[in-house]
XYZ file of C-alpha atoms in Angstrom:
424
model
C -17.773 41.171 -8.906
C -16.475 42.002 -5.276
C -12.851 41.652 -5.052
C -10.529 41.681 -1.942
C -7.565 44.043 -1.601
C -5.088 41.108 -2.669
C -7.476 40.299 -5.698
C -7.567 44.032 -6.812
C -3.977 44.475 -6.324
C -3.465 41.325 -8.841
C -5.940 42.675 -11.323
C -3.850 46.099 -11.296
C -0.852 44.292 -12.142
C 1.003 44.776 -8.454
C 1.928 40.927 -8.570
C 2.926 40.951 -12.124
C 1.477 40.793 -15.798
C 0.725 37.167 -15.806
C -1.280 37.425 -12.559
C -3.229 40.473 -14.073
C -3.974 38.693 -17.114
C -5.329 35.672 -15.003
C -7.349 38.123 -12.812
C -8.881 39.606 -16.080
C -9.691 36.221 -17.332
C -11.413 35.222 -14.068
C -13.406 38.322 -13.717
C -14.895 37.900 -17.309
C -15.583 34.356 -16.597
C -17.078 34.992 -13.285
C -19.326 37.748 -14.590
C -20.600 35.555 -17.382
C -21.636 33.033 -14.661
C -23.239 35.520 -12.410
C -20.841 34.891 -9.698
C -20.654 37.836 -7.040
C -16.924 36.987 -5.864
C -14.113 34.658 -6.206
C -13.095 31.829 -3.773
C -9.868 30.894 -2.542
C -8.564 27.618 -4.011
C -5.458 25.517 -2.940
C -5.641 22.766 -5.531
C -5.595 22.950 -9.384
C -5.739 20.202 -11.782
C -5.704 21.186 -15.536
C -3.542 20.804 -18.529
C -0.258 22.331 -19.799
C 0.328 20.303 -22.987
C 1.916 21.007 -26.343
C 1.980 17.940 -28.375
C -1.172 18.460 -30.547
C -0.686 20.068 -33.967
C -2.794 23.092 -33.031
C -0.605 23.993 -30.186
C 2.936 23.442 -31.666
C 3.261 26.763 -33.703
C 2.674 28.597 -30.492
C 5.274 26.645 -28.695
C 7.532 27.111 -31.717
C 7.411 30.967 -30.623
C 7.829 30.232 -27.192
C 6.083 28.319 -24.030
C 5.266 31.717 -22.653
C 3.344 32.451 -25.952
C 1.466 28.992 -25.631
C 0.796 29.577 -21.941
C -0.604 33.184 -22.458
C -2.730 32.153 -25.321
C -4.245 28.742 -23.953
C -3.957 28.910 -20.282
C -4.786 32.667 -19.805
C -6.751 33.550 -22.957
C -4.371 36.323 -23.647
C -3.027 37.646 -26.912
C -0.321 39.792 -24.827
C 2.638 37.359 -24.100
C 3.507 37.204 -20.654
C 6.264 35.397 -18.763
C 5.131 32.058 -17.118
C 5.406 32.559 -13.313
C 5.651 29.806 -10.890
C 2.187 28.358 -9.791
C 0.817 30.082 -6.598
C -0.842 26.972 -5.438
C -0.660 23.011 -5.682
C -1.112 22.285 -9.285
C -0.970 19.231 -11.334
C -1.151 18.046 -15.017
C -4.204 15.865 -16.053
C -4.232 13.434 -18.760
C -3.172 14.308 -22.419
C -2.775 13.181 -25.857
C 0.548 11.212 -25.938
C 2.298 8.365 -23.791
C 5.884 9.975 -24.571
C 7.597 6.710 -23.764
C 5.389 4.518 -25.981
C 4.329 7.118 -28.611
C 5.845 4.864 -31.428
C 3.681 2.012 -30.334
C 0.645 4.057 -30.554
C 1.509 5.393 -33.902
C 2.309 8.966 -32.665
C 5.327 10.718 -34.242
C 8.589 11.397 -32.280
C 8.196 14.935 -33.166
C 4.719 15.230 -31.226
C 6.218 13.268 -28.215
C 9.318 15.790 -28.121
C 7.033 18.821 -27.932
C 5.033 17.185 -24.956
C 8.515 16.611 -23.222
C 9.437 20.129 -23.685
C 6.192 21.233 -22.231
C 6.585 18.918 -19.289
C 9.985 20.179 -18.651
C 9.047 23.947 -18.818
C 5.751 23.921 -16.748
C 7.268 21.102 -14.357
C 10.127 23.784 -13.450
C 7.131 26.315 -12.829
C 5.392 24.131 -10.123
C 3.122 21.828 -12.160
C 3.212 18.439 -10.940
C 3.384 16.064 -14.182
C 0.962 13.490 -12.926
C -0.396 12.934 -16.442
C -3.465 11.187 -15.557
C -7.318 11.443 -15.338
C -7.109 10.035 -11.756
C -4.803 12.323 -9.865
C -6.549 11.121 -6.631
C -4.618 7.611 -7.183
C -1.328 9.463 -7.255
C -1.148 11.844 -4.444
C -3.578 14.602 -5.113
C -6.384 14.069 -2.291
C -8.077 17.287 -1.349
C -10.049 17.021 1.752
C -13.885 17.395 2.531
C -15.001 21.128 1.990
C -11.620 21.999 0.172
C -12.256 24.359 -2.834
C -10.447 23.161 -5.800
C -10.307 24.191 -9.776
C -10.298 20.832 -11.669
C -10.824 19.733 -15.128
C -11.791 16.025 -16.664
C -15.225 14.876 -15.886
C -14.575 11.772 -14.162
C -12.024 13.620 -11.932
C -14.474 16.410 -10.959
C -17.262 13.968 -9.933
C -14.675 11.879 -7.759
C -13.478 15.188 -6.191
C -17.074 16.240 -5.459
C -18.733 13.119 -4.609
C -16.232 10.810 -3.139
C -13.747 13.284 -1.571
C -16.186 16.046 -0.541
C -14.043 18.641 -1.948
C -15.633 21.495 -4.047
C -15.191 22.075 -7.717
C -16.876 22.649 -11.136
C -15.882 21.283 -14.444
C -13.292 23.830 -15.252
C -11.398 24.484 -18.556
C -7.735 24.948 -19.658
C -8.148 28.418 -19.326
C -9.775 28.865 -15.825
C -7.323 26.261 -14.323
C -4.454 28.172 -15.718
C -5.560 31.376 -14.167
C -6.554 29.557 -11.080
C -2.879 28.153 -10.644
C -1.582 31.673 -10.670
C -4.128 33.434 -8.484
C -5.293 30.844 -6.137
C -8.847 31.988 -7.134
C -11.905 30.758 -9.043
C -15.528 32.102 -9.430
C -17.792 31.203 -6.362
C -20.729 29.500 -8.044
C -22.127 26.034 -8.681
C -20.553 23.120 -6.598
C -18.616 25.579 -4.447
C -22.014 26.740 -2.881
C -23.249 24.404 -0.177
C -26.955 24.258 -1.005
C -26.173 23.450 -4.643
C -24.549 20.163 -3.551
C -27.769 18.521 -2.171
C -29.433 15.735 -4.121
C -32.255 16.267 -6.383
C -33.249 12.546 -7.050
C -33.260 9.395 -4.943
C -32.338 6.666 -7.386
C -33.000 3.188 -5.904
C -31.237 0.014 -7.300
C -33.316 -3.149 -7.673
C -30.614 -5.268 -9.229
C -27.662 -6.038 -7.092
C -24.768 -3.619 -7.818
C -21.376 -5.010 -7.027
C -17.957 -4.686 -9.165
C -16.893 -2.198 -11.652
C -18.950 -3.612 -14.607
C -22.160 -3.200 -12.443
C -21.034 0.145 -11.105
C -20.430 1.242 -14.649
C -23.873 0.171 -16.058
C -25.486 1.751 -12.823
C -23.515 5.078 -13.706
C -24.412 5.050 -17.444
C -28.300 4.576 -16.599
C -27.798 7.402 -13.776
C -26.460 9.970 -16.150
C -29.326 9.282 -18.787
C -31.750 9.478 -16.015
C -30.788 12.766 -14.126
C -28.740 14.513 -16.724
C -26.879 17.214 -14.689
C -28.727 16.720 -11.557
C -27.502 14.964 -8.298
C -28.569 11.428 -7.575
C -28.695 10.090 -4.166
C -28.180 6.386 -4.588
C -29.973 3.760 -2.695
C -31.062 0.103 -3.009
C -28.957 -3.140 -3.375
C -25.463 -1.408 -3.472
C -22.658 -3.577 -2.102
C -19.983 -1.394 -0.162
C -18.163 0.270 -2.934
C -14.389 0.695 -3.091
C -12.379 3.580 -5.036
C -12.504 1.602 -8.335
C -16.171 1.019 -8.415
C -16.911 4.706 -7.523
C -14.346 5.728 -10.158
C -16.384 3.927 -12.837
C -19.603 4.900 -11.664
C -18.818 8.658 -11.783
C -17.077 8.501 -15.195
C -20.097 6.494 -16.669
C -22.440 8.896 -15.357
C -20.510 11.927 -16.540
C -20.415 10.234 -20.189
C -23.968 9.422 -20.750
C -25.285 12.651 -18.896
C -23.626 15.505 -17.032
C -23.181 14.046 -13.412
C -20.523 16.153 -11.358
C -21.894 15.184 -7.921
C -23.767 12.140 -6.290
C -24.395 10.803 -2.654
C -24.450 7.384 -1.329
C -25.980 7.457 2.254
C -23.587 5.996 4.798
C -20.599 5.958 2.345
C -19.867 9.441 0.873
C -18.782 12.084 3.119
C -21.684 14.591 2.847
C -24.364 12.086 3.212
C -24.448 10.533 6.728
C -28.056 9.664 6.090
C -30.677 9.958 3.243
C -32.224 12.943 4.325
C -29.087 14.942 4.773
C -28.173 14.316 1.188
C -31.491 15.559 -0.174
C -32.680 19.120 -0.817
C -35.817 19.540 1.495
C -39.068 18.914 -0.639
C -37.479 19.260 -3.879
C -36.379 15.922 -5.055
C -37.766 12.990 -7.347
C -37.609 9.286 -6.813
C -36.593 6.930 -9.523
C -35.893 3.218 -9.634
C -33.258 1.410 -11.506
C -34.670 -1.841 -12.692
C -33.571 -5.023 -14.399
C -34.761 -3.758 -17.494
C -32.928 -0.650 -17.225
C -29.634 -2.512 -16.576
C -30.431 -4.539 -19.813
C -30.964 -1.269 -21.564
C -27.726 0.194 -20.497
C -25.780 -2.875 -21.305
C -27.460 -2.891 -24.736
C -26.627 1.010 -25.468
C -22.982 0.425 -24.513
C -22.735 -2.661 -26.873
C -24.810 -1.539 -29.903
C -21.958 -0.292 -31.963
C -20.217 -3.686 -32.248
C -21.367 -5.550 -35.341
C -18.500 -8.293 -35.326
C -17.457 -10.621 -32.461
C -13.720 -10.577 -33.868
C -11.860 -8.289 -31.442
C -9.024 -6.324 -32.918
C -8.201 -4.314 -29.838
C -8.737 -4.626 -26.024
C -8.636 -1.673 -23.897
C -8.479 -1.438 -20.132
C -7.953 1.495 -17.804
C -10.362 4.333 -18.299
C -10.469 6.106 -15.699
C -6.750 5.026 -15.583
C -6.189 1.634 -13.779
C -5.342 1.731 -9.893
C -2.512 -0.601 -9.079
C -5.049 -3.232 -7.966
C -6.535 -3.258 -11.458
C -3.193 -3.590 -13.057
C -2.295 -6.729 -10.550
C -5.870 -8.328 -11.533
C -5.078 -8.004 -15.267
C -1.610 -9.530 -14.731
C -3.125 -12.397 -12.843
C -5.462 -13.076 -15.579
C -2.674 -13.013 -18.173
C -0.051 -14.863 -16.450
C 1.031 -17.962 -18.469
C -1.228 -17.145 -21.389
C -0.821 -15.324 -24.682
C -2.791 -12.573 -26.438
C -4.121 -13.593 -29.751
C -2.007 -12.949 -32.902
C -4.740 -10.714 -34.317
C -5.425 -8.767 -31.204
C -3.749 -5.874 -29.453
C -4.003 -5.312 -25.583
C -3.462 -1.927 -24.144
C -3.817 -1.316 -20.429
C -3.701 2.246 -19.082
C -2.442 3.497 -15.706
C -1.057 6.588 -14.281
C 2.650 7.130 -14.950
C 3.665 6.887 -11.207
C 1.558 3.494 -10.970
C 3.399 2.316 -14.145
C 6.433 2.565 -12.399
C 4.969 0.683 -9.404
C 3.759 -2.056 -11.617
C 7.320 -2.218 -13.206
C 8.667 -2.926 -9.692
C 6.136 -5.237 -8.786
C 6.740 -7.429 -11.894
C 3.081 -6.972 -13.217
C 4.618 -5.138 -16.372
C 6.637 -8.141 -17.121
C 3.735 -10.567 -16.881
C 1.583 -8.481 -19.027
C 4.186 -8.018 -21.682
C 5.235 -11.597 -21.750
C 1.606 -12.318 -22.512
C 2.026 -9.864 -25.406
C 0.009 -6.916 -23.900
C 1.447 -3.365 -23.211
C 1.034 -1.188 -20.094
C 0.786 2.484 -20.992
C 0.117 5.716 -19.233
C -0.437 9.503 -19.767
C -3.345 9.205 -22.313
C -6.154 6.970 -23.485
C -7.554 6.251 -26.850
C -10.372 8.720 -26.822
C -8.242 11.494 -25.585
C -5.197 10.367 -27.838
C -7.482 9.491 -30.576
C -5.309 6.437 -31.329
C -6.086 2.802 -31.797
C -3.919 0.114 -33.283
C -3.854 0.323 -36.960
C -6.607 -1.576 -38.485
C -8.801 -1.745 -35.537
C -12.646 -2.301 -36.250
C -13.696 -3.639 -32.980
C -12.683 -2.972 -29.480
C -13.694 -4.663 -26.123
C -13.261 -2.543 -22.971
C -14.353 -2.666 -19.412
C -14.929 1.267 -19.462
C -18.555 2.643 -20.017
C -16.731 5.822 -20.808
C -14.748 4.349 -23.600
C -17.511 2.487 -25.172
C -19.605 5.599 -25.151
C -17.083 7.780 -26.812
C -14.832 5.612 -29.010
C -17.465 4.658 -31.683
C -18.003 8.502 -32.450
C -14.441 9.577 -32.140
C -12.727 6.578 -33.889
C -15.320 5.094 -35.878
C -15.010 1.660 -34.474
C -17.361 -0.738 -32.768
C -17.248 -1.585 -29.082
C -18.072 -4.244 -26.815
C -18.350 -3.421 -23.122
C -17.927 -5.968 -20.351
C -15.967 -7.255 -17.233
C -12.286 -7.335 -16.901
C -12.261 -10.897 -17.232
C -14.544 -10.854 -20.208
C -12.142 -8.340 -21.807
C -9.021 -10.267 -21.069
C -10.572 -13.462 -22.410
C -11.295 -11.541 -25.633
C -7.919 -10.457 -25.943
C -6.649 -14.044 -25.528
C -9.115 -15.731 -27.953
C -9.546 -12.801 -30.328
C -13.419 -13.123 -29.885
C -15.956 -11.560 -27.648
C -18.110 -13.959 -25.812
C -19.053 -11.562 -22.953
C -22.578 -10.770 -21.818
C -24.862 -10.066 -18.924
C -25.121 -12.832 -16.197
């Protein structure tokens, strides 16, 4: 790989042992990918957590030991320096302010608090969310980034027009210290052009329909890049957030275009690879099939647990849930957990939304989700959720059945303890 003078100096240890280990990791990584060089990044989103049982022994030795092993792939323990570029923490496994509600021991939460304090002082912004773009991390079109988390990556690429591949804990750790990542994949302009035109015949409007469309899109194109056309109502942040999360779950979508909406698609032809694309149609039968696939695991209409907020809810979604719950009461046999970024949880507290949700018997949580934290209320057999991503993963991860539907259908299930949702 070709290195600049500054990169060579970091590799040689002129800027300290941690950056030397980071450069060694990036070179090994880049060579495995066939990258010819590195690219400068100014924005990193990864994970610096310590709460899981596998990580705690390393944290007991020192946080430097934890960082060296799991963020730099280094058996040599190096002192953790300040981050070189803007860096934030993504979602992790524990809501440290509600760990007992979620059945997570205080000991695990204490480890996570220690990690937050240690890495926070070293320049890692503790956003603790899968949606960093909702709480201030909004890279601009063309900006090179190093982000983890499938739904965040697809939003970064498609909606913001910034450039990232789906990175891991190690590569983001190295990028935070060096401001570098291998130049390959979605950093390369020609790799960002659409491979398929996917035309929607049914009307796509609202987060449930965008979730269904995304779930079909992931199955239809796999890791390729769809250009979406057809009966699409103008989507907002929330719609596109759910589309991307669904497409990254059923397939491997990291990039898509909507002509006239997303920043790299002023028109259809501009979004497509010249002469190298396929045309597909999303039909009413495909919509029905996507809904059935997301609901097939549920064998009972008795709902033990309702989960909203994957990807983490925007403040508008928290407000919507609060309005639907106002003056009502969650069923005695059902738990309702709503997830939002920590910063937006504080906003919901100020706005009075949290009080409305809690008065109804629900809980507003942050920092994690059931699939990442591997936690559901004790005795849960059947879940209702507005998230195609959770409906895809929870049956396999937690051994529960899932109903997928709209926010209103899920709130109604929380109130009645029964699932009555379906396709219109």
